[in-house]
XYZ file of C-alpha atoms in Angstrom:
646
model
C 144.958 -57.776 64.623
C 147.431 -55.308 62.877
C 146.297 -52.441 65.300
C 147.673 -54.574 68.284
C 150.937 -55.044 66.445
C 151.489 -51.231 66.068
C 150.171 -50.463 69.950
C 153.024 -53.412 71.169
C 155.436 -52.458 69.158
C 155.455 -48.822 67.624
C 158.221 -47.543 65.577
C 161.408 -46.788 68.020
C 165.290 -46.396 67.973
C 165.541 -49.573 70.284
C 162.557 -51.012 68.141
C 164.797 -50.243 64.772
C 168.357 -51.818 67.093
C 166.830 -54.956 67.970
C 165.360 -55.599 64.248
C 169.273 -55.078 63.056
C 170.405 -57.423 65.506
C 167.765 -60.386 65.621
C 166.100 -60.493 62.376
C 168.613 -59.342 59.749
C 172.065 -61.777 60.778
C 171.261 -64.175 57.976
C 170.340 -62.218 54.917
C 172.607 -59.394 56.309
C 175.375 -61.738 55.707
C 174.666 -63.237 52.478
C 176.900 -60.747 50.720
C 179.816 -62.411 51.795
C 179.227 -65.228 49.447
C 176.346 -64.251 46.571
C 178.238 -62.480 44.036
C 181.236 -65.612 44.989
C 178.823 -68.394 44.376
C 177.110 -66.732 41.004
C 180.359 -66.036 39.446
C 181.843 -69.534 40.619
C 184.458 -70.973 37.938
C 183.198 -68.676 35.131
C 185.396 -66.184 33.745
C 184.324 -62.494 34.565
C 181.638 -61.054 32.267
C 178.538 -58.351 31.794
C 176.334 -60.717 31.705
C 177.439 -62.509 34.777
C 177.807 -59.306 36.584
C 174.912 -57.143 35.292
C 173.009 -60.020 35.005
C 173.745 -61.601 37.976
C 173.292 -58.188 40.422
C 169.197 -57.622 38.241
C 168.516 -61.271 39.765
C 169.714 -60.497 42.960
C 167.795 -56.743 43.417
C 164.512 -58.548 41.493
C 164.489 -61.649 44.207
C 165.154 -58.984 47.381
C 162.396 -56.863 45.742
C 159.701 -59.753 44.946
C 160.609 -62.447 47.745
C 161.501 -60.483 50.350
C 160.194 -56.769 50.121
C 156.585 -57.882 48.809
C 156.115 -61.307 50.016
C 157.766 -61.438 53.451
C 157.683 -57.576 54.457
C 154.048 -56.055 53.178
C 152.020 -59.851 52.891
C 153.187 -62.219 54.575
C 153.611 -60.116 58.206
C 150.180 -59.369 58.248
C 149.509 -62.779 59.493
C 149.919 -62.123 63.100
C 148.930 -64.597 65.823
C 148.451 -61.838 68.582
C 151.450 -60.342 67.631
C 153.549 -63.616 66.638
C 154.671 -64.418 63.538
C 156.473 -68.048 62.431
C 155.163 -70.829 60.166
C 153.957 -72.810 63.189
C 152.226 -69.119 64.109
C 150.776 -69.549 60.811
C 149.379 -72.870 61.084
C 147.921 -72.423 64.298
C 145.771 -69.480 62.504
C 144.516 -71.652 59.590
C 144.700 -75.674 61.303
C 141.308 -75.845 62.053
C 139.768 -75.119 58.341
C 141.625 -78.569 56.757
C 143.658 -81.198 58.189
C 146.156 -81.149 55.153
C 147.511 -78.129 56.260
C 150.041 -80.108 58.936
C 151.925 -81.352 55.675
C 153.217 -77.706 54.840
C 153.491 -76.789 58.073
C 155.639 -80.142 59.289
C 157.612 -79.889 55.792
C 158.356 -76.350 56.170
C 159.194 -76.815 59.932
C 161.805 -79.122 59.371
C 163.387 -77.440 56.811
C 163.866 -74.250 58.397
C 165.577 -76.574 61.492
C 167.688 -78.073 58.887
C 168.794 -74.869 57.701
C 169.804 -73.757 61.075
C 172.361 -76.598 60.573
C 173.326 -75.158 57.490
C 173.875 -71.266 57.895
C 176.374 -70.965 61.046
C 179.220 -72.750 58.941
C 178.586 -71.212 55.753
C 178.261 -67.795 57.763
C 181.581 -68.243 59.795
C 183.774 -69.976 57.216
C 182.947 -67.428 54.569
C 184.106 -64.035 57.303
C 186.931 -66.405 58.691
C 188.294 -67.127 55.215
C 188.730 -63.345 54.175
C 192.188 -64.066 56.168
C 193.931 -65.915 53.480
C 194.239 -62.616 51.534
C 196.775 -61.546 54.383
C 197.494 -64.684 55.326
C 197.266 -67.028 52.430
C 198.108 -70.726 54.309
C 196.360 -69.644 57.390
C 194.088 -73.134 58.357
C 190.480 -71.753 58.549
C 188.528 -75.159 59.677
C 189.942 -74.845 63.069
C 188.876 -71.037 63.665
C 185.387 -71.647 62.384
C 185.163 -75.055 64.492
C 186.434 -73.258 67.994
C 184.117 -70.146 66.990
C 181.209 -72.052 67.018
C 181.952 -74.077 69.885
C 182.422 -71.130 71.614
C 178.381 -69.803 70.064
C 176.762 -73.133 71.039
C 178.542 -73.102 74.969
C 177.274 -70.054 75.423
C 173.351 -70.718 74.510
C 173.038 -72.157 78.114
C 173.856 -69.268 79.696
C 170.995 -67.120 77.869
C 171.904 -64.585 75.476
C 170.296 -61.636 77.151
C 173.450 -59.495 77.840
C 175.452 -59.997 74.995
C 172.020 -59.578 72.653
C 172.040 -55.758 73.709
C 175.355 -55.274 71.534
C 173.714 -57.253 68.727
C 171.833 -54.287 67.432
C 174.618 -51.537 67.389
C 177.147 -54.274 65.922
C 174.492 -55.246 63.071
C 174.540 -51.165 62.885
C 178.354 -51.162 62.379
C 178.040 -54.341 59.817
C 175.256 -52.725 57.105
C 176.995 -49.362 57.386
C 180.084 -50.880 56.326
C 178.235 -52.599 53.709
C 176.540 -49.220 52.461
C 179.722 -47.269 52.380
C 181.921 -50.157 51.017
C 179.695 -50.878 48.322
C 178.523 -47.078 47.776
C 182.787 -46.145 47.186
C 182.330 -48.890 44.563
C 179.009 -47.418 43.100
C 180.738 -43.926 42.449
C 183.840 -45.134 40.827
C 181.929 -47.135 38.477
C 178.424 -45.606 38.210
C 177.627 -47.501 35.175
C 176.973 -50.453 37.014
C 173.214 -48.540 38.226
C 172.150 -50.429 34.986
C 171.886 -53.772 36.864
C 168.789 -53.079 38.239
C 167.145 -53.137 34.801
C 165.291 -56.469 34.721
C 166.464 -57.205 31.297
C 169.391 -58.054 32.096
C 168.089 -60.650 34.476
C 166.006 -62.136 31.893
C 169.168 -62.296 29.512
C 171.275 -63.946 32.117
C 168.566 -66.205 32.422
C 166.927 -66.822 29.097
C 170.410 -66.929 26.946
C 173.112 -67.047 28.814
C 173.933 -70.860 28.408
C 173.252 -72.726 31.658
C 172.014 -69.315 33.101
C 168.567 -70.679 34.658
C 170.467 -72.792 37.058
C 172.767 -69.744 38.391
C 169.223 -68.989 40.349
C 170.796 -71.300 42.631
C 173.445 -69.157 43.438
C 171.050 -66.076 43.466
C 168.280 -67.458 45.652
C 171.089 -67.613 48.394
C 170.562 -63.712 48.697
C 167.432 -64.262 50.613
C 167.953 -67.303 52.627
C 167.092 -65.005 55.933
C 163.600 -63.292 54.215
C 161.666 -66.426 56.688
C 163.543 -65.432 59.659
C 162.220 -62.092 59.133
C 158.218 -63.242 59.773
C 159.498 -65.797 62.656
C 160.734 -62.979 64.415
C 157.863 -61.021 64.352
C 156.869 -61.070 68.209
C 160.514 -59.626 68.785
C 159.968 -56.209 66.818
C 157.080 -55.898 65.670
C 155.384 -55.403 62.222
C 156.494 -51.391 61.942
C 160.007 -51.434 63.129
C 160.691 -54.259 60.918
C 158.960 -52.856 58.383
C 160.995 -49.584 58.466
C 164.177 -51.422 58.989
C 164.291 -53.713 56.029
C 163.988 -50.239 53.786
C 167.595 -48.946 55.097
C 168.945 -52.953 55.401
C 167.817 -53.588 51.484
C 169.474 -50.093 50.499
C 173.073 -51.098 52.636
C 172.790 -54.587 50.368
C 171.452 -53.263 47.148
C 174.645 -50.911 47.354
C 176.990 -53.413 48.490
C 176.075 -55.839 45.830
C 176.916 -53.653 42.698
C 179.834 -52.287 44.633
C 181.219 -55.959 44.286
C 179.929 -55.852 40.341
C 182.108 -52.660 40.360
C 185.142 -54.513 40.990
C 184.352 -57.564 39.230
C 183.817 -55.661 35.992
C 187.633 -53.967 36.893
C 188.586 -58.165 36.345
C 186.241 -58.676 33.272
C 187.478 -61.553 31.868
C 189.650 -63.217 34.011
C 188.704 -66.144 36.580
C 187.492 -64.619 40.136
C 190.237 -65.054 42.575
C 189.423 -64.713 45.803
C 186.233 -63.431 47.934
C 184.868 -60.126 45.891
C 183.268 -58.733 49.015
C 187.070 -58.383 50.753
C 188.191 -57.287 47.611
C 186.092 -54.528 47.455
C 187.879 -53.039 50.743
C 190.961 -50.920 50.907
C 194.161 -53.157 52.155
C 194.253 -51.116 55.195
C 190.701 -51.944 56.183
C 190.720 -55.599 55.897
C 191.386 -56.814 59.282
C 189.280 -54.429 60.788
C 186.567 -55.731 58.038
C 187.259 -59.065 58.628
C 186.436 -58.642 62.281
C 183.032 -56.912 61.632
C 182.105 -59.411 59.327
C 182.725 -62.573 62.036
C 180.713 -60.623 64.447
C 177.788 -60.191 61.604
C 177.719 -64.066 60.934
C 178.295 -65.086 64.656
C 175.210 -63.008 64.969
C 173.230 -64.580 61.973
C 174.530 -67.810 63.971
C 173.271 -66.561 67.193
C 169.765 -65.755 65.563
C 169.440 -68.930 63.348
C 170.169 -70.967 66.738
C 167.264 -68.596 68.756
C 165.059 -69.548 66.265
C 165.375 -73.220 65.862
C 164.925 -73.371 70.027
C 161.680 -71.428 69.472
C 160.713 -73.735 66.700
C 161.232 -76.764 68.691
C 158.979 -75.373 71.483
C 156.095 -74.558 69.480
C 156.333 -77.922 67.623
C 155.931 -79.522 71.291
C 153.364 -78.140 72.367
C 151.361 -78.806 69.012
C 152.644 -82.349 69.456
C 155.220 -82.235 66.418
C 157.962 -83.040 68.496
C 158.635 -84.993 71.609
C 158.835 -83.585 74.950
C 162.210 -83.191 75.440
C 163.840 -80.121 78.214
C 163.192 -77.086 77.811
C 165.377 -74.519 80.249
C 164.338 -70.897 80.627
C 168.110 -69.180 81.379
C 166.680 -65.562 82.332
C 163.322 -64.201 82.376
C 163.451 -62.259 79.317
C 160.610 -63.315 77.138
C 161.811 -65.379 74.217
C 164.893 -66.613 76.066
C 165.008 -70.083 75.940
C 167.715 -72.671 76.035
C 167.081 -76.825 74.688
C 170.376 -78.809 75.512
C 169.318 -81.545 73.443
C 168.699 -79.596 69.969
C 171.614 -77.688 70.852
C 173.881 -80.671 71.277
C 171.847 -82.118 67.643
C 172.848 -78.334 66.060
C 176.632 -78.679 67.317
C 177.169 -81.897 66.307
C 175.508 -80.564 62.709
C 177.939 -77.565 62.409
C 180.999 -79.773 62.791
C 180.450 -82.307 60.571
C 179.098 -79.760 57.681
C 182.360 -77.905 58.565
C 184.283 -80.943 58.434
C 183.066 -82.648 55.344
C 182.810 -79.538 53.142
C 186.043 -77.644 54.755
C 185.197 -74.688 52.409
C 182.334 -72.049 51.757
C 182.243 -72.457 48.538
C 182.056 -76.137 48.837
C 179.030 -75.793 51.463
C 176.844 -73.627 48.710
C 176.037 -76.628 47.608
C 174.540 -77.960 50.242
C 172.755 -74.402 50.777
C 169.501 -73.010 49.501
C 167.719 -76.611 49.059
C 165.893 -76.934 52.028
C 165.437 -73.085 52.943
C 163.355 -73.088 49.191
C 160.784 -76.111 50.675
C 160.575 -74.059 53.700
C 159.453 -70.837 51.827
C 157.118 -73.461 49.175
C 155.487 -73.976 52.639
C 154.884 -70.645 53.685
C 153.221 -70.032 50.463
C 150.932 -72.690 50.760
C 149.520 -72.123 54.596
C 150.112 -67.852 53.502
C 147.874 -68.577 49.848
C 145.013 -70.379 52.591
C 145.152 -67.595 55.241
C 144.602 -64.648 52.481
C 141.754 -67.195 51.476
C 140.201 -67.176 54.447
C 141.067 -63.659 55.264
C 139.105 -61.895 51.899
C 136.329 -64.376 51.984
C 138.046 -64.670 48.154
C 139.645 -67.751 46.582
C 140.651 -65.144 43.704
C 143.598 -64.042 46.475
C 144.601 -66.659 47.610
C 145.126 -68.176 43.968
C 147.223 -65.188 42.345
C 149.223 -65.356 45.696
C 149.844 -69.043 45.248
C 150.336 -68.793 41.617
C 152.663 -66.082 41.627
C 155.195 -67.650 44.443
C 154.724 -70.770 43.510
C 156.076 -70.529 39.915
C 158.998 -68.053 41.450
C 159.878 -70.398 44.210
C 159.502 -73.747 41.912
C 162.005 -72.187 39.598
C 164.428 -71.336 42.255
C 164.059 -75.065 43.866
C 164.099 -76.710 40.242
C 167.845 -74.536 39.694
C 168.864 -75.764 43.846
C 167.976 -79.055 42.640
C 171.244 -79.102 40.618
C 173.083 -78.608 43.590
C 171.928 -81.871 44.963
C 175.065 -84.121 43.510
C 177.487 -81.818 44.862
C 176.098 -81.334 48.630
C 172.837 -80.273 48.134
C 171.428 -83.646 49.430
C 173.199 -82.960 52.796
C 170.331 -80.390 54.010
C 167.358 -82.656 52.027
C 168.388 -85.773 54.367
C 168.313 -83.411 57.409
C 165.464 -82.358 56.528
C 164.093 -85.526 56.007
C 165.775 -86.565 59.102
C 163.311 -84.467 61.196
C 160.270 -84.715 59.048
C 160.086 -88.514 59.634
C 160.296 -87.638 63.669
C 157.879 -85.390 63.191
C 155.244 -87.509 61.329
C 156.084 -90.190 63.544
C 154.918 -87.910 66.680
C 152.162 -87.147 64.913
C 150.977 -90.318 64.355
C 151.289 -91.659 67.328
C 149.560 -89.355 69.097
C 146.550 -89.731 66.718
C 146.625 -93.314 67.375
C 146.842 -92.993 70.832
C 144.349 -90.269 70.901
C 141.938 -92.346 68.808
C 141.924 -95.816 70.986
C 141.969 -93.920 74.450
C 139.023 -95.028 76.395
C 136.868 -92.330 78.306
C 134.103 -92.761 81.030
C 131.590 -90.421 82.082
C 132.500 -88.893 85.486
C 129.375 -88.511 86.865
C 128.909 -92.198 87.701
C 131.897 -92.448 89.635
C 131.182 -89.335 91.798
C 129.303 -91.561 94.748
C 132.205 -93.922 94.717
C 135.083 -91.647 95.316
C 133.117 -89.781 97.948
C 132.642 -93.210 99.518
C 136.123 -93.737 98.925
C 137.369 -90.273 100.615
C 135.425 -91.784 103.580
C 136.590 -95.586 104.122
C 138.164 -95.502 107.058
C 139.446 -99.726 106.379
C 141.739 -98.219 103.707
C 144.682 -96.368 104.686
C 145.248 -92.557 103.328
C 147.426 -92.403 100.332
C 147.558 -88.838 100.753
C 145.336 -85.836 101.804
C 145.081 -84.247 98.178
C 145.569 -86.318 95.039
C 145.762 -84.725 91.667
C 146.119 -86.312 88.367
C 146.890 -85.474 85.211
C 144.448 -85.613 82.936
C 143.942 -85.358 78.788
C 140.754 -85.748 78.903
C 139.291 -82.365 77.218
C 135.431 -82.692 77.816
C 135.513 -81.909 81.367
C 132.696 -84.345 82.058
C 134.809 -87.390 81.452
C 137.698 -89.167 82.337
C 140.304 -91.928 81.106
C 138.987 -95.199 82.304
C 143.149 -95.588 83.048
C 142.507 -92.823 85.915
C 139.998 -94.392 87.657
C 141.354 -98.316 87.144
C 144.404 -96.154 88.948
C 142.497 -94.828 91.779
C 139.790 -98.140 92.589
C 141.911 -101.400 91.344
C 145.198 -101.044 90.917
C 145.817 -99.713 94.607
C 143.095 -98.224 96.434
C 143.793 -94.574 96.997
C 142.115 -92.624 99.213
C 142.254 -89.008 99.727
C 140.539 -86.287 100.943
C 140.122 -84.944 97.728
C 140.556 -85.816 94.405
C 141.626 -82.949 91.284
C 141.820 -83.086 87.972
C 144.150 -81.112 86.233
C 144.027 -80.859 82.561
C 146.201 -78.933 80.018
C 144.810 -77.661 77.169
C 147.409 -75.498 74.034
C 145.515 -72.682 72.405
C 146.404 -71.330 69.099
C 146.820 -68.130 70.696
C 150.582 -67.515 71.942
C 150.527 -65.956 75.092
C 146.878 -67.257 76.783
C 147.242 -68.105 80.047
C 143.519 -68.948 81.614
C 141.899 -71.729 83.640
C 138.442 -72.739 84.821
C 137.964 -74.210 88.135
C 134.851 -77.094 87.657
C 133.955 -78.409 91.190
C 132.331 -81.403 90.663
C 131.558 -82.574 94.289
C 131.780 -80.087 96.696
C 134.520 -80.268 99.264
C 135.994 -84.134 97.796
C 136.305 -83.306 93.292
C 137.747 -80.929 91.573
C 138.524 -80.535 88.212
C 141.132 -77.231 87.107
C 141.459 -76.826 83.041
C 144.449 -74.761 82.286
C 144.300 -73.106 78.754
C 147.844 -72.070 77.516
C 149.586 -70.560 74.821
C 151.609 -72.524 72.390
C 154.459 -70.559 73.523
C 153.967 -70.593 77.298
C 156.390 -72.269 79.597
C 154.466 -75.108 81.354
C 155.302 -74.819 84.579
C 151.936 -76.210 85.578
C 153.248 -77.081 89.359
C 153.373 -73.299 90.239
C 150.355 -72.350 88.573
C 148.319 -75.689 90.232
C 149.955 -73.547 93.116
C 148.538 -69.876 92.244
C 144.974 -71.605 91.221
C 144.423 -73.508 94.881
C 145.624 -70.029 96.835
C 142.714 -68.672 94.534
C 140.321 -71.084 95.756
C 141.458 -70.962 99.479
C 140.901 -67.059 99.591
C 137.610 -66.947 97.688
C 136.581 -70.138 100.429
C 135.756 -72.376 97.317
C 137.974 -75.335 98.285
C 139.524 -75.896 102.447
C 143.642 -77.405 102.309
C 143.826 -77.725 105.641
C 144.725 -80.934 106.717
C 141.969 -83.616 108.021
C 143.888 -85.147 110.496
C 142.607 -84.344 113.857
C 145.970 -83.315 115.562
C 146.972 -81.529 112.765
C 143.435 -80.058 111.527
C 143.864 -77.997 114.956
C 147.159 -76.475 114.496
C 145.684 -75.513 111.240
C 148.334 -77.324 109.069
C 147.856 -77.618 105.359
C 147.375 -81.380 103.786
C 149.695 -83.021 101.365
C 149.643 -82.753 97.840
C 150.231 -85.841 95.360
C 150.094 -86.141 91.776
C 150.028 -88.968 89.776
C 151.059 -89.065 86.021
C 149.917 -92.355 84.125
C 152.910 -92.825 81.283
C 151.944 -95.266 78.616
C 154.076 -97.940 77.447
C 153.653 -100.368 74.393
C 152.306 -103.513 75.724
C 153.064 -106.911 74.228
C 149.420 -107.469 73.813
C 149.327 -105.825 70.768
C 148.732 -107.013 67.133
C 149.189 -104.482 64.668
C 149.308 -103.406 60.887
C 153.099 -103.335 59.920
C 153.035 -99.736 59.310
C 151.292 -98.709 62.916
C 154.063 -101.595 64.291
C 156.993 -99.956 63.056
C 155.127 -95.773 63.846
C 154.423 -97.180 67.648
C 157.870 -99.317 67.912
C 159.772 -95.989 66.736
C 157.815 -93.795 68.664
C 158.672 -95.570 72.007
C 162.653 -95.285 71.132
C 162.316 -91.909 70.907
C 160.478 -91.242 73.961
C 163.228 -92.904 76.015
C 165.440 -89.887 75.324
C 162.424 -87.897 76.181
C 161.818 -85.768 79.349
C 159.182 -87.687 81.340
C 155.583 -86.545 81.626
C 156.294 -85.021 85.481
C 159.172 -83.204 84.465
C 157.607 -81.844 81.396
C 154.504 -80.497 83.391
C 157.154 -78.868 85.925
C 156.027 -80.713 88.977
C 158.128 -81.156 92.044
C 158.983 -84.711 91.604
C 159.416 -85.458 95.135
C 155.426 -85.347 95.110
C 154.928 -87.131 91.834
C 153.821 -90.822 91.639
C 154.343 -91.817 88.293
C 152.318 -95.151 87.464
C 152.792 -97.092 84.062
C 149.877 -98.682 82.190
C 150.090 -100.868 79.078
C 148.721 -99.226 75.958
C 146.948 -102.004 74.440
C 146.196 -101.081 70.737
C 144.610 -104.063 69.516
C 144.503 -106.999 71.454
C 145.888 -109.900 70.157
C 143.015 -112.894 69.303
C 143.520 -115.475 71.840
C 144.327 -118.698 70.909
C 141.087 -121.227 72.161
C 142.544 -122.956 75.466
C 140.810 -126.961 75.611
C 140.791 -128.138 79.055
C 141.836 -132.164 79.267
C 141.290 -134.665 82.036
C 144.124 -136.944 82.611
């Protein structure tokens, strides 16, 4: 597994570029407010400052160095990293592993809601030192407007400057906080955990500044979800100069503050730390850096959304491909839900400082997750429970602490990203649901004993051709039976006779990237059955590859298109194609338990604002026949009918 990694992606400049400019945007830019948010109202002190900067280097060093960077990256699903990547390595060894996975899913997507603001209004707002009544809301609402406009157009061209301008941004940070390192040396003391633990341990209220401190590794989780980007070894060498540009920047800021000890902060200590005649130059590199952290927080919640799909956590809804760069993709919908979740986090906490509150909550369940599904995979990876345990152990008690001090937060904002969170665990759980219950009442038939009667069909000349090829879609996955829907479709509802009948079923693997299929021909020359194994991150597009599959069978002289017709058999013309797609819809024939009521009621809301089942599977609609049939859950008891004679 690892070897693969390092073939695919070996250690390059470009390798090293695109790791600065996709992976690092969100804990690259978490100096602009840490050392803010951990000082807060307090007056300037040692403890504060030494205190404050041991936490910082101690959680970069433990959370993200050791966790994220050597553990947690060698779970690699061919190459793919994620917590959905994760799941999909682990799901079939327990069922309970969907809770982590689902919680920690949601949270990261509610975080995605939280970080642009927080990451624009905090570069935007180093303007008020030159231009103290300058409005800020307005910038940092048109700026990422502007950011969410331009995901439909892919991101391809301007990614290639991401790299060189996340360059520009943590060598900035380096020498900024490196000037501040020489002209106050003493503040290389920091990194002595003991003044951690005394900030902690007796400075009063200290536990709960871990708060502020856990906001310097927000971004460690984007770091494994970008895995299939870079690559285990380019990230791996990257996050050693990217932790060295931050470790220096941070105690360049405890320089300065300990220049103010004793007064109240005033103003942003990271802009402080620059020379007057660098600060609108500074400013400017530091809105790039957090449009960028925007950019990749907004990537990543796309690719989120897609996996969820196709694992059935999420509902169907369009997905566009804008170029064909691998990884570019573009949802309209959960980019119109992210917008509309920037402005009104912009608009109801105005301020960066006010929106720490609401940051840090949900990003710490995410992480809890990890840790769970991560302590199971190094379980099953060592053959040793012993692993797993001290990993679980060890992050849970370090992570508990750090959600137990966000917790405080929750009052002042913090329940903002909790209900979001919540928001889109409850449409999660209610996709997941339904599709068990569906799955579970679905009625199958053996194929085999309708073979005869479809060949007789293909032949009756009394019924009229519906078409010379009819496919369905299928989700049946033993390929020896069949939804008794399908074939109340093709005998009883209408009679349709073709010249041959497919099968097309579409199967996700728990491998990325698999594209395969199996051709089953089940009676020569009039059924076929095609099962299409993808990846959970492979664009269905199962019209062109129904497409690729049939010119397969055509060459090899497997299956013949050509159209049965007489006068158009002889000009050797190829037959039409239909497909049918059965969509289910609640029937009022139903009596269920409240709570399966109110799953199925909610679930068929949400699937009106749902791309149908044609458009999903990418076929060209002006060939699709989509039929509805009632989904009857449990019948309802009939009342007893008594027949009178007048």
């Amino acid at each position: 597994m690892n070897h693969v990694d390092e073939k695919a992606h070996p250690v390059t400049t470009a390798g090293l570029l695109i790791s600065l400019g996709i992976i690092y945007g969100d804990i690259g830019t978490s100096p602009l407010y840490v050392m803010k948010a951990i000082i807060g109202a307090n007056r300037i002190s040692e403890i504060l400052v030494y205190g404050g900067i041991s936490c910082v280097f101690w959680t970069l060093t433990l959370q993200t160095s050791l966790k994220y960077v050597l553990l947690t990256l060698q779970a690699d699903n061919k190459g793919e990293g994620g917590i959905f990547s994760l799941y999909t390595l682990i799901r079939r060894r327990a069922g309970w592993l969907i809770v982590p996975a689902m919680l920690g899913g949601a949270s990261l997507l509610a975080d995605g809601i939280i970080t642009p603001p927080i990451s624009v209004a905090s570069a935007v707002e180093g303007l008020r030192i030159l231009y103290p009544t300058i409005p800020t809301v307005p910038l940092v609402l048109a700026i990422l407007t502007f950011l969410f406009l331009l995901q439909r157009f892919g991101t391809e061209i301007v990614g290639k400057a991401f790299g060189p301008l996340m360059l520009l941004w943590f060598i900035m940070l380096g020498v900024l906080g490196g000037y501040g390192v020489m002209r106050h040396p003493e503040i290389l003391k920091a990194l002595n955990p003991a003044y951690a633990y005394d900030l902690l341990v007796n400075q009063p209220g200290g536990f709960w500044l871990l708060g502020a401190v856990f906001l310097c590794t927000t971004g460690a989780e984007a770091l494994y979800s970008d895995l299939g980007h870079c690559g285990r070894p380019n990230i791996r060498v990257s996050w050693g100069f990217v932790k060295l540009c931050l470790v220096l920047n941070y105690m360049g800021q405890g320089g300065w503050l300990m220049e103010h000890s004793g007064a109240a902060l005033e103003g942003n200590p990271f802009f402080r730390l620059m020379p007057s005649w660098f600060l609108l130059p500074g400013i400017a590199i530091a809105t790039l850096a957090a449009i960028i952290a925007s950019q990749a927080l907004i990537s990543g919640s796309f690719t989120l959304i897609s996996e969820a799909i196709r694992l059935n956590l999420w509902p169907r809804v369009r997905l566009i491909y804008p170029t064909n760069h691998k990884g570019q993709l573009y949802v309209p919908s959960v980019n119109g839900l992210l917008w509309l979740g920037c402005m009104g986090v912009v608009l109801y906490f105005r301020e960066s400082g006010n929106m720490e509150a609401a940051y840090g909550l949900a990003i710490t369940l995410a992480m809890l997750s990890t840790t769970a599904l991560m302590s199971f995979y190094l379980y099953v990876r060592y053959k040793s429970w012993v692993v797993g345990l001290v990993f679980i152990v060890l992050y849970g008690a370090i992570e508990s602490a750090f959600l137990l001090a966000n917790l405080s937060k929750f009052p002042h904002g913090g329940w903002v990203s909790l209900l979001l969170a919540g928001l889109l665990l409850a449409v999660m759980y209610i996709w997941i649901k339904a599709f068990q219950i569906k799955g579970s009442l679905t009625e199958y038939v053996r194929m085999k004993e309708y073979l005869p009667a479809l060949k007789e069909l293909s032949e009756d000349e009394s019924i009229p051709k519906y078409t010379t090829h009819l496919v369905f879609m299928t989700g049946a996955t033993h390929p020896k039976k069949i939804e008794s829907k399908v074939i109340y479709s093709i005998f009883q509802k209408r009679p349709k006779r073709a010249d041959v009948y497919w099968f097309v079923h579409v199967a996700t693997t728990d491998e990325p990237y698999t594209t395969d299929y199996m051709v089953r021909i089940l009676a020569p020359g009039d059924v076929i059955r095609i099962d299409f194994r993808l990846g959970f991150r492979v664009e269905q597009r199962i019209n062109l590859f129904f497409k690729k599959v049939v010119e397969e069978l055509v060459r090899n002289g497997e299956v013949d298109i050509t159209s049965r017709y007489q006068s158009l058999s002889r000009q050797q013309l190829i037959g039409d194609f239909r497909f049918v797609v059965l969509e289910k819809f609640l029937s009022y024939e139903n009596s269920l338990p409240l709570r399966q009521r109110i799953i199925m009621n909610w679930y068929f809301s949400i699937k009106e604002f749902t791309s149908s089942e044609s458009r999903w599977f990418g076929l060209d609609t002006s060939s699709v026949k989509v039929e509805k049939v009632p989904l009857v859950i449990q019948p309802v008891q009939a009342p007893v009918l008594r027949r009178v004679f007048s």
